[in-house]
Coordinates of C-alpha atoms in Angstrom, one line a residue:
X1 CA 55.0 81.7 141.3
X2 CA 57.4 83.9 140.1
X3 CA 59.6 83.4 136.9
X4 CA 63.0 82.7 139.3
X5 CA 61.2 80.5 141.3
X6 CA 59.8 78.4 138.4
X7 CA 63.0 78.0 136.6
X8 CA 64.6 76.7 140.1
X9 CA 62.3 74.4 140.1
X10 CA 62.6 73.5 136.9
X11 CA 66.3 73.2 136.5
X12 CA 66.6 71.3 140.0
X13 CA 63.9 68.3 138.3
X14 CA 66.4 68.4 135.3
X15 CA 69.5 68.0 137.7
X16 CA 67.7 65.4 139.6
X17 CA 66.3 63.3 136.8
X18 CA 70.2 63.8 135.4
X19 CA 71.8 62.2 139.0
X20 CA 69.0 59.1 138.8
X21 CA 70.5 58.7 134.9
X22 CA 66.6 59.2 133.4
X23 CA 68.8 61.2 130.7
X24 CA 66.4 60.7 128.0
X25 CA 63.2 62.5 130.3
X26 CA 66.0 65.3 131.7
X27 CA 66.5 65.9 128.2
X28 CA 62.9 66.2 127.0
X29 CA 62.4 68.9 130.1
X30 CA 65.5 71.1 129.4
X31 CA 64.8 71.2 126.0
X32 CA 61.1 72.0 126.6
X33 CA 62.4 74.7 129.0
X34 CA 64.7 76.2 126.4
X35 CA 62.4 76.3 123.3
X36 CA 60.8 78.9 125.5
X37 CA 64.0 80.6 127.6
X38 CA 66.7 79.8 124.7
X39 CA 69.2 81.8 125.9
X40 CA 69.2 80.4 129.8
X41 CA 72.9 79.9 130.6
X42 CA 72.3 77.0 133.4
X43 CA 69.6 75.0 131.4
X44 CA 72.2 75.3 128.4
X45 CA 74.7 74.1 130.7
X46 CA 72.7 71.1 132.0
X47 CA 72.1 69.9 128.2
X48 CA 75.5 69.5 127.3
X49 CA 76.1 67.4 130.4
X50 CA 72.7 65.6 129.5
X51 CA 73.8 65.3 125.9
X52 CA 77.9 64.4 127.3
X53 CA 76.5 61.3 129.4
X54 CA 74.3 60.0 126.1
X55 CA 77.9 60.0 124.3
X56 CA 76.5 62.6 122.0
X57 CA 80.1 64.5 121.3
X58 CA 78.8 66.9 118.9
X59 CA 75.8 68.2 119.7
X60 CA 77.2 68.7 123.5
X61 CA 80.6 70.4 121.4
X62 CA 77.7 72.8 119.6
X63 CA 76.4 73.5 123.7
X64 CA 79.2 74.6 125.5
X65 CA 81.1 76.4 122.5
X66 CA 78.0 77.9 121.8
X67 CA 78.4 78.9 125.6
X68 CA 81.8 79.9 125.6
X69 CA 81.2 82.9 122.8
X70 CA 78.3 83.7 125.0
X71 CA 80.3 83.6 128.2
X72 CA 83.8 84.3 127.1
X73 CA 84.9 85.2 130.8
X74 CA 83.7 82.4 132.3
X75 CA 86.0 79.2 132.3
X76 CA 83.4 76.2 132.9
X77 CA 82.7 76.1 129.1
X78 CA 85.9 76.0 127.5
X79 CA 86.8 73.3 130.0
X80 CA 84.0 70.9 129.0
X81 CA 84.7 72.0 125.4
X82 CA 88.5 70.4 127.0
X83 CA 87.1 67.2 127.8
X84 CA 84.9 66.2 124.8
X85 CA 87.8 67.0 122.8
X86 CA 90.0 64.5 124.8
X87 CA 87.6 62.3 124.3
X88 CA 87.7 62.3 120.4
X89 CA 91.3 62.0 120.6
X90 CA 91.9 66.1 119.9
X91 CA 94.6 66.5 122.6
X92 CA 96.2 70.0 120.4
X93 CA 92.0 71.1 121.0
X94 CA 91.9 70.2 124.2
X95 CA 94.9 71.9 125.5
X96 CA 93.6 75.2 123.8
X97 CA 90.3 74.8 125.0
X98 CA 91.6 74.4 128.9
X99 CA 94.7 77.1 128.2
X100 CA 91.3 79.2 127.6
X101 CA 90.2 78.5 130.7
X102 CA 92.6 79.4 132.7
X103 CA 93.1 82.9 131.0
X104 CA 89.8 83.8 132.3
X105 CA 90.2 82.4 135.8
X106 CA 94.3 81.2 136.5
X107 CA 93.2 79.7 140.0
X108 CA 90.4 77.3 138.5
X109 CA 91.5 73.9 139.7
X110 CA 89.8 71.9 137.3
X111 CA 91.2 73.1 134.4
X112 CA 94.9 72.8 135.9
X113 CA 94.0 69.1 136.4
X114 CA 93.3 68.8 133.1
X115 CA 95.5 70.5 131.5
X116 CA 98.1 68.2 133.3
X117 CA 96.4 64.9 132.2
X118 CA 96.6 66.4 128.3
X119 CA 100.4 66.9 128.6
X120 CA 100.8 63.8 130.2
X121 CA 98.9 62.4 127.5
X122 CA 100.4 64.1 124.6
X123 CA 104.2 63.2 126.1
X124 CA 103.0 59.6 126.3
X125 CA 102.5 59.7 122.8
X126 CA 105.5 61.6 121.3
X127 CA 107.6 59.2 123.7
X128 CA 105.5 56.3 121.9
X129 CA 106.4 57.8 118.5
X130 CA 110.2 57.9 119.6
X131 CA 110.3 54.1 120.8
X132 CA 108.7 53.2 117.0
X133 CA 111.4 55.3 115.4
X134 CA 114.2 53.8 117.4
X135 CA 113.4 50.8 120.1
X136 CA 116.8 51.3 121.4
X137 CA 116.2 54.8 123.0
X138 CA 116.5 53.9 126.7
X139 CA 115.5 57.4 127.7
X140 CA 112.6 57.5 125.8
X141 CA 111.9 53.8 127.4
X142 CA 112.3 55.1 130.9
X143 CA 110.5 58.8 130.8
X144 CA 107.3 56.6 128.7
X145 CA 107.5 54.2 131.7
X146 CA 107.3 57.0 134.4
X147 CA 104.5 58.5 132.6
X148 CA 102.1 55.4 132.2
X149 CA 103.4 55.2 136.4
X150 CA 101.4 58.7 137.0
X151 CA 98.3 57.1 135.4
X152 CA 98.2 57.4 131.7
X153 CA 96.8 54.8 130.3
X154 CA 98.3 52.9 127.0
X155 CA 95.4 54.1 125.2
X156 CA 95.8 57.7 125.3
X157 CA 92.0 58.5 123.8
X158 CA 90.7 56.6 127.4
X159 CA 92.5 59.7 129.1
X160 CA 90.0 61.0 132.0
X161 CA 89.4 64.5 132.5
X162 CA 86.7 66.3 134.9
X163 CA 83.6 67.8 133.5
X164 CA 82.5 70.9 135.3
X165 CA 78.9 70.1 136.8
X166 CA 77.7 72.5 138.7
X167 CA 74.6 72.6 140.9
X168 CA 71.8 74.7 139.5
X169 CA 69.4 76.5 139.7
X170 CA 70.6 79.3 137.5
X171 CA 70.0 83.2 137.9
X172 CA 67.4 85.3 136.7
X173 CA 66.9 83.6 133.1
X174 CA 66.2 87.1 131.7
X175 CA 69.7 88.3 131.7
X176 CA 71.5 85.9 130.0
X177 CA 69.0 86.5 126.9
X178 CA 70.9 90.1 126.4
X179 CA 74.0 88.8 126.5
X180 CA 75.4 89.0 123.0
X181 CA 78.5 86.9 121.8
X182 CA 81.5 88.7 121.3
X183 CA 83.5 86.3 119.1
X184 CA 83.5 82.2 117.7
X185 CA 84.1 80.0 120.3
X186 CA 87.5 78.7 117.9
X187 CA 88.6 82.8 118.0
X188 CA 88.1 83.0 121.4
X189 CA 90.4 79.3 122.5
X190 CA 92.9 82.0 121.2
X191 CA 92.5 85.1 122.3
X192 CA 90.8 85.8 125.6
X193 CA 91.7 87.9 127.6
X194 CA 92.9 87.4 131.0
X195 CA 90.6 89.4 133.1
X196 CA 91.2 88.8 136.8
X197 CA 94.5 91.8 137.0
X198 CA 91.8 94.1 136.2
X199 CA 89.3 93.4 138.1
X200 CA 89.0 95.9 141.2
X201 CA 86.1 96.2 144.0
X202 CA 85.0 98.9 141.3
X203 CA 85.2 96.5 138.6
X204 CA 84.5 93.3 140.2
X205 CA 84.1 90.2 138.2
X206 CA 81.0 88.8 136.8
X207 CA 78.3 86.6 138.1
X208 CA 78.9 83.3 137.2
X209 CA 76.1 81.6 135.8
X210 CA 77.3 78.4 136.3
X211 CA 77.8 78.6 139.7
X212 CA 77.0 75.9 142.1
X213 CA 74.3 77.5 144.0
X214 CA 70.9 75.9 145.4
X215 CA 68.1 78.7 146.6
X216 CA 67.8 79.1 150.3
X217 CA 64.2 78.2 150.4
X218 CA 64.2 75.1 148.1
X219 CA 62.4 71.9 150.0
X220 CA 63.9 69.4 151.6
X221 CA 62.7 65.9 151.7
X222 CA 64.3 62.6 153.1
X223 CA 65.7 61.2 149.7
X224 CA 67.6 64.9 149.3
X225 CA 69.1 64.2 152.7
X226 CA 70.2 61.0 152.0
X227 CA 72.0 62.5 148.7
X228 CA 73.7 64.9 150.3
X229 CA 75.2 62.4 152.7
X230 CA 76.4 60.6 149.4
X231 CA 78.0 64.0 148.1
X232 CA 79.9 64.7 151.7
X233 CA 80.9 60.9 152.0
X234 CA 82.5 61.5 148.5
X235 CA 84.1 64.4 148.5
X236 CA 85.3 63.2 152.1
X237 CA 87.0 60.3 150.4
X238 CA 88.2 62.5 147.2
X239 CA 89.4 65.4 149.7
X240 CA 91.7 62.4 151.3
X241 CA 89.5 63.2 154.8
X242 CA 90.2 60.1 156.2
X243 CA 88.2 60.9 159.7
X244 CA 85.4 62.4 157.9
X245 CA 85.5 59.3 155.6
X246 CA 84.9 57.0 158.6
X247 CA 82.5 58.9 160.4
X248 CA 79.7 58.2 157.2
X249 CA 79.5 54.8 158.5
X250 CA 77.2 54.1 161.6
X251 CA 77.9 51.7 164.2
X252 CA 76.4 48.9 162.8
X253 CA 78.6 48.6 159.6
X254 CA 79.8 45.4 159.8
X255 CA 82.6 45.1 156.6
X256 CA 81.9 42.2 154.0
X257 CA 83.7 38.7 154.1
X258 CA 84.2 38.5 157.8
X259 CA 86.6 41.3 158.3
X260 CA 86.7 43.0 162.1
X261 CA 86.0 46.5 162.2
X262 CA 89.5 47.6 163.0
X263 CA 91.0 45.4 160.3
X264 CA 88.7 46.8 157.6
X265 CA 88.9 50.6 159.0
X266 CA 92.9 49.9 159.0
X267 CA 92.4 49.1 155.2
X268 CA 90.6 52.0 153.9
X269 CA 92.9 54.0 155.8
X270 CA 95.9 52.7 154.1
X271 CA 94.2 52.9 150.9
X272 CA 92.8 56.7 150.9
X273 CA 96.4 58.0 152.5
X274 CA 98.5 56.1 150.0
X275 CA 97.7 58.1 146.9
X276 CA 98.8 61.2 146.1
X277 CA 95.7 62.4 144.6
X278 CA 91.7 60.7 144.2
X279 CA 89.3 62.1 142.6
X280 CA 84.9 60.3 142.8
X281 CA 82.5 60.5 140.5
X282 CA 79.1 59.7 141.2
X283 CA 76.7 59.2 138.7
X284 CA 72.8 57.7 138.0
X285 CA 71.9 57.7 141.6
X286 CA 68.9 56.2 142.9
X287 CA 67.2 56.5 146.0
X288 CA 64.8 53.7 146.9
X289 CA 63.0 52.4 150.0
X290 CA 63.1 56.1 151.9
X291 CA 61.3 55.7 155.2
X292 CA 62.3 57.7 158.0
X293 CA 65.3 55.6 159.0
X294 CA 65.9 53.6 156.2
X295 CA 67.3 54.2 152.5
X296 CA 68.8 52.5 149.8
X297 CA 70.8 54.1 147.7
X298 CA 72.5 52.9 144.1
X299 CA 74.7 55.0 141.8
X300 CA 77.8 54.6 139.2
X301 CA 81.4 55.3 141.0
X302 CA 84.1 56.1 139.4
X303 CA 87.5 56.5 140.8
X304 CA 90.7 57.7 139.7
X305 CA 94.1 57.9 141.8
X306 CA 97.4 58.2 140.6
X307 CA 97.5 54.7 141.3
X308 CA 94.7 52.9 140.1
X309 CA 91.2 53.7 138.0
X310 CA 88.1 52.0 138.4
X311 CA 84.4 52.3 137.7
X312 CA 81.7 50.2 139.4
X313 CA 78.0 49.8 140.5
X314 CA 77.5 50.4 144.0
X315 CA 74.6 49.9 146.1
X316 CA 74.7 51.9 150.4
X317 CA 72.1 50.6 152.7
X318 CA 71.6 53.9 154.4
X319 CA 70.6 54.4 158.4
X320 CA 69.0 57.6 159.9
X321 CA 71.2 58.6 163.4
X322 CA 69.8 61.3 164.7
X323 CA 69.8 64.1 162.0
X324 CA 72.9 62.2 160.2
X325 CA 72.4 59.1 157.7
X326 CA 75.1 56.7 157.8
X327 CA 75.9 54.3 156.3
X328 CA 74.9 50.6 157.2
X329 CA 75.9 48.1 154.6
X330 CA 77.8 48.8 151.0
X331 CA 77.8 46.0 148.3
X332 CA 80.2 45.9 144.7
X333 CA 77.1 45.7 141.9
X334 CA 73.7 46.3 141.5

């Protein structure tokens, strides 16, 4: 087995132990992987989400800063850096950190969502301060109100922001170890560079070693199927796809509580068109009672509109249709 093909293997256990939430064993293998390949850029990666998810903010802080000096082009660090900084209330951080980002790569998405939920946040608040200075300040009243409208919440350390989680396995471990860091993660929030005028089919830009790529001749099994059926049904329903939304659930879907088929497909329309924006999270899946028509699969959703934000347990009784799983029955809990 070759050194590639044992860290794919490798990092895909660690990403799949990650999506079932065994954090503490995905933990115990990426760190046994890096106290022998400490400089692998993926494997880093995938501990600071692992450490992220256990709610430890510093030592995941000390991970992707770590990997932003090492990776100063790349923008997937400094955005994460974004979001645990958020999370500790460190909006001035945060805004830095994602204003980073997006010197290194302008068009990355992520960090433009972001950066607009720390704004938001950080007007919510100076509009707050305004109110307690002087409660008669109708404008302030009004432009708070339209604010908390767009979804920030009256708590402004609660603010969500996406984590870039990419998909490993990561490229040959041996050339990250000679890649040297050029400055402090703290110097570098200020000063890189933005590289993507420069970069010419002579110059083109740099691997990413974050990027969301699986190897060609990685196994498939029935309970990988069935995840990726989950991952299309929910970027479907975070891409606003309403047709590609429906078509994950098979003919025998019969909606909860007695609602016809055409009342309950009539609903979810409504409800996926009517926002401007939804963004699904799926976390701690697990696949159980895989045969070769059957699956049931549970997992963590979160979902956030511009409307409303919830997270729940969810449990999809999955049916094999030809080469397609679909989905046969969804309950609230599990």
């Amino acid at each position: 087995m070759t050194t590639a093909t044992a860290f794919a293997d490798e990092n895909e256990e660690v990403s799949r132990l990650f999506r079932q939430g065994n954090l503490a064993k995905a933990l115990e293998r990426a760190d046994a992987y890096l106290a022998k390949h400490s400089k692998d850029a993926q494997m880093r990666f995938q501990k600071g989400l692992i450490l992220t998810e256990q709610n430890k903010v510093a030592d995941a802080s000390r991970v992707f800063a770590s990997l932003a000096e090492d990776y100063p082009d790349m923008p997937e660090p400094y955005n994460n850096l974004a979001v645990l900084y958020a999370s500790q209330g460190q909006y001035e951080k945060a805004r830095s950190a994602l204003e980073a980002a997006l010197r290194t790569h302008p068009s990355y998405s992520t960090a433009h969502q972001n950066l607009g939920g720390i704004y938001a946040t950080m007007a919510s608040q100076a509009y707050d301060k305004a109110l307690q200075l002087d409660k008669g300040k109708a404008v302030a009243q009004t432009r708070l109100s339209m604010i908390r409208n767009w979804g920030v919440q009256d708590h402004p350390r609660e603010t969500q922001l996406a984590l870039a989680v990419p998909v490993p396995p990561a490229p040959d471990p041996g050339k990250a170890a000679d890649r040297t860091p050029a400055r402090s993660a703290e110097k570098s929030l200020e000063n890189t560079p933005s590289k993507t005028a420069a970069r010419t089919p002579e110059h083109p830009a740099p691997a990413n070693p974050f990027a969301a790529v699986k190897p060609a001749s990685a196994p498939r099994n029935d309970s990988s199927d069935v995840l990726g059926a989950i991952d299309a049904w929910a970027k479907a329903w975070s891409s606003k796809d309403v047709e590609a939304y429906l078509g994950f659930y098979a003919g025998s879907f019969r909606p909860p509580k007695g609602v016809s088929r055409a009342a309950w497909e009539k609903g979810r329309r409504e409800r996926i068109e009517k926002p401007k924006s939804i963004r699904l999270d799926i976390t701690h899946v697990k696949v159980s009672s895989v045969d070769a028509t059957h699956a049931r699969v549970s997992f963590r959703q979160s979902y956030y509109s511009d409307i409303v934000r919830s997270t729940t347990g969810k449990t999809l009784e999955m049916v094999k249709s030809g080469d397609r799983w679909l989905i046969h029955q969804e309950q609230i809990g599990r």
